[in-house]
PDB file of C-alpha atoms in Angstrom:
ATOM      1  CA  LEU R1300      -6.497   5.927  11.156  1.00 48.00           C
ATOM      2  CA  SER R1301      -7.299   7.698  14.382  1.00 55.00           C
ATOM      3  CA  MET R1302      -5.414   4.879  16.118  1.00 56.00           C
ATOM      4  CA  LEU R1303      -2.288   5.783  14.113  1.00 52.00           C
ATOM      5  CA  PHE R1304      -2.695   9.556  13.948  1.00 49.00           C
ATOM      6  CA  PRO R1305      -4.700  10.661  16.976  1.00 56.00           C
ATOM      7  CA  ASP R1306      -3.521  14.278  16.995  1.00 56.00           C
ATOM      8  CA  LEU R1307      -2.983  14.909  13.298  1.00 56.00           C
ATOM      9  CA  ARG R1308      -5.376  15.770  10.556  1.00 59.00           C
ATOM     10  CA  LEU R1309      -6.673  12.404   9.477  1.00 59.00           C
ATOM     11  CA  GLU R1310      -7.505  13.463   5.966  1.00 65.00           C
ATOM     12  CA  VAL R1311      -3.955  14.598   5.193  1.00 70.00           C
ATOM     13  CA  GLY R1312      -2.357  11.519   6.734  1.00 69.00           C
ATOM     14  CA  ALA R1313      -4.755   9.144   5.020  1.00 71.00           C
ATOM     15  CA  ASN R1314      -4.258  10.760   1.621  1.00 77.00           C
ATOM     16  CA  LEU R1315      -0.465  10.706   1.966  1.00 81.00           C
ATOM     17  CA  LEU R1316      -0.534   7.007   2.881  1.00 81.00           C
ATOM     18  CA  LEU R1317      -2.855   6.271   0.002  1.00 82.00           C
ATOM     19  CA  LEU R1318      -0.597   8.053  -2.479  1.00 85.00           C
ATOM     20  CA  ILE R1319       2.541   6.253  -1.345  1.00 87.00           C
ATOM     21  CA  THR R1320       0.958   2.784  -1.361  1.00 86.00           C
ATOM     22  CA  PRO R1321       2.024   1.876  -4.944  1.00 87.00           C
ATOM     23  CA  ALA R1322       5.634   2.331  -3.857  1.00 89.00           C
ATOM     24  CA  ILE R1323       5.301  -0.925  -1.893  1.00 88.00           C
ATOM     25  CA  LEU R1324       4.756  -2.877  -5.104  1.00 85.00           C
ATOM     26  CA  PHE R1325       7.658  -1.233  -6.912  1.00 89.00           C
ATOM     27  CA  TYR R1326       9.962  -1.550  -3.903  1.00 90.00           C
ATOM     28  CA  SER R1327       9.238  -5.232  -3.356  1.00 86.00           C
ATOM     29  CA  LEU R1328       9.786  -6.041  -7.041  1.00 87.00           C
ATOM     30  CA  LEU R1329      12.938  -3.912  -6.999  1.00 90.00           C
ATOM     31  CA  ASN R1330      14.206  -5.846  -3.993  1.00 89.00           C
ATOM     32  CA  VAL R1331      13.777  -9.175  -5.804  1.00 86.00           C
ATOM     33  CA  THR R1332      15.345  -7.835  -8.995  1.00 89.00           C
ATOM     34  CA  ASN R1333      18.326  -6.330  -7.192  1.00 91.00           C
ATOM     35  CA  SER R1334      18.859  -9.536  -5.201  1.00 89.00           C
ATOM     36  CA  SER R1335      18.877 -11.446  -8.486  1.00 87.00           C
ATOM     37  CA  LEU R1336      21.486  -9.054  -9.890  1.00 91.00           C
ATOM     38  CA  GLU R1337      23.640  -9.480  -6.802  1.00 91.00           C
ATOM     39  CA  ALA R1338      23.283 -13.278  -7.057  1.00 89.00           C
ATOM     40  CA  VAL R1339      24.790 -13.237 -10.559  1.00 89.00           C
ATOM     41  CA  GLY R1340      27.721 -11.096  -9.433  1.00 91.00           C
ATOM     42  CA  ARG R1341      26.457  -7.651 -10.452  1.00 91.00           C
ATOM     43  CA  VAL R1342      26.716  -6.111  -6.975  1.00 91.00           C
ATOM     44  CA  ARG R1343      27.066  -2.525  -8.222  1.00 93.00           C
ATOM     45  CA  ALA R1344      24.013  -2.656 -10.476  1.00 93.00           C
ATOM     46  CA  PRO R1345      21.507  -2.223  -7.607  1.00 93.00           C
ATOM     47  CA  MET R1346      23.391   0.851  -6.410  1.00 94.00           C
ATOM     48  CA  ALA R1347      23.307   2.286  -9.930  1.00 95.00           C
ATOM     49  CA  SER R1348      19.578   1.710 -10.322  1.00 95.00           C
ATOM     50  CA  MET R1349      18.870   3.227  -6.889  1.00 94.00           C
ATOM     51  CA  LEU R1350      21.039   6.227  -7.761  1.00 95.00           C
ATOM     52  CA  VAL R1351      19.001   6.784 -10.933  1.00 95.00           C
ATOM     53  CA  GLY R1352      15.795   6.431  -8.906  1.00 94.00           C
ATOM     54  CA  CYS R1353      17.025   8.874  -6.246  1.00 94.00           C
ATOM     55  CA  ILE R1354      17.938  11.464  -8.864  1.00 95.00           C
ATOM     56  CA  PHE R1355      14.428  11.162 -10.275  1.00 93.00           C
ATOM     57  CA  LYS R1356      12.944  11.410  -6.766  1.00 94.00           C
ATOM     58  CA  VAL R1357      14.733  14.631  -5.958  1.00 94.00           C
ATOM     59  CA  ALA R1358      13.865  16.220  -9.304  1.00 94.00           C
ATOM     60  CA  ILE R1359      10.249  15.016  -9.436  1.00 93.00           C
ATOM     61  CA  SER R1360       9.566  15.787  -5.758  1.00 91.00           C
ATOM     62  CA  TYR R1361      10.967  19.287  -6.168  1.00 91.00           C
ATOM     63  CA  LEU R1362       8.839  19.920  -9.243  1.00 92.00           C
ATOM     64  CA  LEU R1363       5.666  18.422  -7.798  1.00 89.00           C
ATOM     65  CA  ILE R1364       5.959  20.086  -4.397  1.00 87.00           C
ATOM     66  CA  THR R1365       7.059  23.550  -5.483  1.00 87.00           C
ATOM     67  CA  ARG R1366       5.783  23.991  -9.020  1.00 81.00           C
ATOM     68  CA  THR R1367       2.299  22.490  -8.855  1.00 79.00           C
ATOM     69  CA  ASP R1368      -0.797  22.758  -6.724  1.00 85.00           C
ATOM     70  CA  LEU R1369      -0.018  19.363  -5.196  1.00 82.00           C
ATOM     71  CA  GLY R1370       2.164  20.751  -2.414  1.00 83.00           C
ATOM     72  CA  ILE R1371       3.075  18.101   0.169  1.00 84.00           C
ATOM     73  CA  TYR R1372       1.160  15.496  -1.842  1.00 86.00           C
ATOM     74  CA  GLY R1373       3.980  15.625  -4.392  1.00 89.00           C
ATOM     75  CA  ALA R1374       6.395  13.965  -1.944  1.00 90.00           C
ATOM     76  CA  PRO R1375       4.800  10.491  -1.908  1.00 91.00           C
ATOM     77  CA  LEU R1376       4.308  10.675  -5.668  1.00 92.00           C
ATOM     78  CA  GLY R1377       8.033  11.365  -5.997  1.00 93.00           C
ATOM     79  CA  THR R1378       8.741   8.264  -3.910  1.00 93.00           C
ATOM     80  CA  VAL R1379       6.505   6.106  -6.099  1.00 93.00           C
ATOM     81  CA  ILE R1380       8.219   7.416  -9.232  1.00 94.00           C
ATOM     82  CA  CYS R1381      11.641   6.840  -7.622  1.00 95.00           C
ATOM     83  CA  TYR R1382      10.982   3.146  -7.040  1.00 95.00           C
ATOM     84  CA  ALA R1383       9.316   2.680 -10.427  1.00 95.00           C
ATOM     85  CA  VAL R1384      12.312   4.201 -12.223  1.00 96.00           C
ATOM     86  CA  ALA R1385      14.785   2.193 -10.112  1.00 96.00           C
ATOM     87  CA  LEU R1386      12.847  -1.015 -10.874  1.00 93.00           C
ATOM     88  CA  PHE R1387      12.721  -0.249 -14.591  1.00 93.00           C
ATOM     89  CA  THR R1388      16.476   0.469 -14.556  1.00 95.00           C
ATOM     90  CA  SER R1389      17.254  -2.782 -12.705  1.00 93.00           C
ATOM     91  CA  LEU R1390      15.069  -4.781 -15.092  1.00 91.00           C
ATOM     92  CA  ILE R1391      16.919  -3.310 -18.080  1.00 92.00           C
ATOM     93  CA  ILE R1392      20.276  -4.167 -16.489  1.00 93.00           C
ATOM     94  CA  TYR R1393      19.073  -7.685 -15.668  1.00 90.00           C
ATOM     95  CA  GLY R1394      17.860  -8.200 -19.231  1.00 89.00           C
ATOM     96  CA  ARG R1395      21.222  -7.120 -20.644  1.00 90.00           C
ATOM     97  CA  VAL R1396      23.239  -9.218 -18.202  1.00 88.00           C
ATOM     98  CA  MET R1397      21.142 -12.376 -18.480  1.00 86.00           C
ATOM     99  CA  GLY R1398      20.063 -12.037 -22.109  1.00 85.00           C
ATOM    100  CA  ARG R1399      16.437 -12.473 -21.043  1.00 80.00           C
ATOM    101  CA  GLY R1400      13.882 -10.787 -18.861  1.00 74.00           C
ATOM    102  CA  LEU R1401      13.108 -11.659 -15.273  1.00 72.00           C
ATOM    103  CA  ALA R1402       9.726 -13.381 -14.792  1.00 71.00           C
ATOM    104  CA  ILE R1403       9.103 -11.193 -11.781  1.00 66.00           C
ATOM    105  CA  PHE R1404       5.723  -9.831 -12.810  1.00 59.00           C
ATOM    106  CA  SER R1405       4.091 -13.178 -13.546  1.00 59.00           C
ATOM    107  CA  SER R1406       5.288 -14.638 -10.242  1.00 66.00           C
ATOM    108  CA  ALA R1407       4.419 -11.557  -8.177  1.00 69.00           C
ATOM    109  CA  LEU R1408       1.178 -10.502  -9.806  1.00 72.00           C
ATOM    110  CA  SER R1409      -1.034 -13.219  -8.310  1.00 77.00           C
ATOM    111  CA  PRO R1410      -0.125 -12.514  -4.665  1.00 78.00           C
ATOM    112  CA  TYR R1411      -0.626  -8.785  -5.193  1.00 78.00           C
ATOM    113  CA  LEU R1412      -4.011  -9.268  -6.830  1.00 82.00           C
ATOM    114  CA  THR R1413      -5.167 -11.578  -4.041  1.00 86.00           C
ATOM    115  CA  ALA R1414      -3.989  -9.075  -1.424  1.00 85.00           C
ATOM    116  CA  PHE R1415      -5.813  -6.304  -3.262  1.00 85.00           C
ATOM    117  CA  ALA R1416      -9.024  -8.368  -3.330  1.00 89.00           C
ATOM    118  CA  ALA R1417      -8.702  -9.101   0.400  1.00 90.00           C
ATOM    119  CA  VAL R1418      -8.221  -5.413   1.174  1.00 88.00           C
ATOM    120  CA  ILE R1419     -11.236  -4.397  -0.925  1.00 90.00           C
ATOM    121  CA  CYS R1420     -13.442  -6.974   0.824  1.00 90.00           C
ATOM    122  CA  SER R1421     -12.108  -5.925   4.211  1.00 90.00           C
ATOM    123  CA  ARG R1422     -12.827  -2.279   3.468  1.00 88.00           C
ATOM    124  CA  ALA R1423     -16.406  -3.072   2.456  1.00 90.00           C
ATOM    125  CA  VAL R1424     -16.953  -5.086   5.649  1.00 91.00           C
ATOM    126  CA  TYR R1425     -15.453  -2.303   7.762  1.00 89.00           C
ATOM    127  CA  GLU R1426     -17.760   0.281   6.224  1.00 88.00           C
ATOM    128  CA  ARG R1427     -20.787  -1.884   6.999  1.00 90.00           C
ATOM    129  CA  LEU R1428     -19.680  -2.783  10.533  1.00 90.00           C
ATOM    130  CA  SER R1429     -18.620   0.724  11.509  1.00 84.00           C
ATOM    131  CA  PHE R1430     -22.241   1.863  11.532  1.00 86.00           C
ATOM    132  CA  GLY R1431     -23.227  -0.602  14.245  1.00 83.00           C
ATOM    133  CA  LEU R1432     -20.001  -1.259  16.147  1.00 86.00           C
ATOM    134  CA  GLU R1433     -17.256   0.791  17.718  1.00 85.00           C
ATOM    135  CA  SER R1434     -14.754   1.688  14.989  1.00 81.00           C
ATOM    136  CA  SER R1435     -11.812  -0.067  16.708  1.00 85.00           C
ATOM    137  CA  LEU R1436     -13.753  -3.351  16.911  1.00 90.00           C
ATOM    138  CA  ALA R1437     -14.946  -2.987  13.317  1.00 87.00           C
ATOM    139  CA  LEU R1438     -11.331  -2.394  12.273  1.00 87.00           C
ATOM    140  CA  LEU R1439     -10.048  -5.506  14.071  1.00 91.00           C
ATOM    141  CA  ILE R1440     -12.808  -7.670  12.584  1.00 92.00           C
ATOM    142  CA  SER R1441     -12.135  -6.368   9.078  1.00 91.00           C
ATOM    143  CA  ILE R1442      -8.375  -6.971   9.439  1.00 92.00           C
ATOM    144  CA  ALA R1443      -8.992 -10.545  10.602  1.00 94.00           C
ATOM    145  CA  LEU R1444     -11.378 -11.046   7.692  1.00 93.00           C
ATOM    146  CA  ALA R1445      -8.761  -9.708   5.251  1.00 91.00           C
ATOM    147  CA  ALA R1446      -6.264 -12.294   6.530  1.00 93.00           C
ATOM    148  CA  ILE R1447      -8.804 -15.109   6.139  1.00 94.00           C
ATOM    149  CA  ILE R1448      -9.763 -13.977   2.637  1.00 93.00           C
ATOM    150  CA  TYR R1449      -6.114 -13.664   1.620  1.00 90.00           C
ATOM    151  CA  LEU R1450      -5.261 -17.169   2.864  1.00 90.00           C
ATOM    152  CA  ALA R1451      -8.326 -18.580   1.129  1.00 91.00           C
ATOM    153  CA  LEU R1452      -7.483 -16.884  -2.157  1.00 89.00           C
ATOM    154  CA  ILE R1453      -3.809 -17.881  -2.216  1.00 86.00           C
ATOM    155  CA  THR R1454      -4.880 -21.460  -1.489  1.00 86.00           C
ATOM    156  CA  PHE R1455      -7.649 -21.399  -4.115  1.00 87.00           C
ATOM    157  CA  PHE R1456      -5.373 -19.999  -6.838  1.00 81.00           C
ATOM    158  CA  GLY R1457      -2.545 -22.404  -5.988  1.00 79.00           C
ATOM    159  CA  ILE R1458      -0.161 -19.692  -4.847  1.00 77.00           C
ATOM    160  CA  LEU R1459       0.102 -21.647  -1.610  1.00 77.00           C
ATOM    161  CA  SER R1460      -0.342 -25.391  -1.979  1.00 77.00           C
ATOM    162  CA  PRO R1461       0.614 -28.410   0.121  1.00 80.00           C
ATOM    163  CA  LYS R1462       3.252 -29.278  -2.488  1.00 82.00           C
ATOM    164  CA  LYS R1463       4.809 -25.806  -2.242  1.00 75.00           C
ATOM    165  CA  ILE R1464       4.717 -25.919   1.551  1.00 77.00           C
ATOM    166  CA  ARG R1465       6.541 -29.293   1.540  1.00 81.00           C
ATOM    167  CA  LYS R1466       9.100 -27.931  -0.904  1.00 78.00           C
ATOM    168  CA  MET R1467       9.720 -24.850   1.277  1.00 74.00           C
ATOM    169  CA  ALA R1468       9.970 -27.066   4.359  1.00 78.00           C
ATOM    170  CA  LYS R1469      12.529 -29.265   2.613  1.00 77.00           C
ATOM    171  CA  TYR R1470      14.781 -26.258   1.980  1.00 74.00           C
ATOM    172  CA  THR R1471      14.287 -24.653   5.391  1.00 72.00           C
ATOM    173  CA  ASN R1472      14.644 -27.679   7.667  1.00 68.00           C
ATOM    174  CA  SER R1473      18.021 -27.787   9.311  1.00 54.00           C
ATOM    175  CA  GLY R1474      17.747 -31.445  10.336  1.00 50.00           C
TER     176      GLY R1474
END
């Protein structure tokens, strides 16, 4: 993190980034859900779900920052809750509009789990390498290893297969 935050307190920056990380999952699932709602003609539904999420963010962030011992650490937690509430709201709207749920979790869970496994392995390698190498070199090696592990896992679990690549190519070729 010293590459990202050379003049700031690393501990604070690292903890804030760690706390906000789950928001990535909720946001990416929200993006897919809201795109699906827009595709079926419900263009105002994403705005409604984001409005509900924003209201929760303001209220939760205020409470967590000012009324608890969390202080500034309440802000990223408010963001995570915002996206979780917005996703939940969009999924409810989608279920009512379509008469069935969106299979977003089953299709998104495997890539997230493989990414998580790659990050855990990368972190373990970094911790081992950082004792004998310069931290920047250890970081670059562990990032490269994470990419290799991720590609291997998505291939092994069939998330990425030659058949899927051909199918994507068929829909993306302009010729």
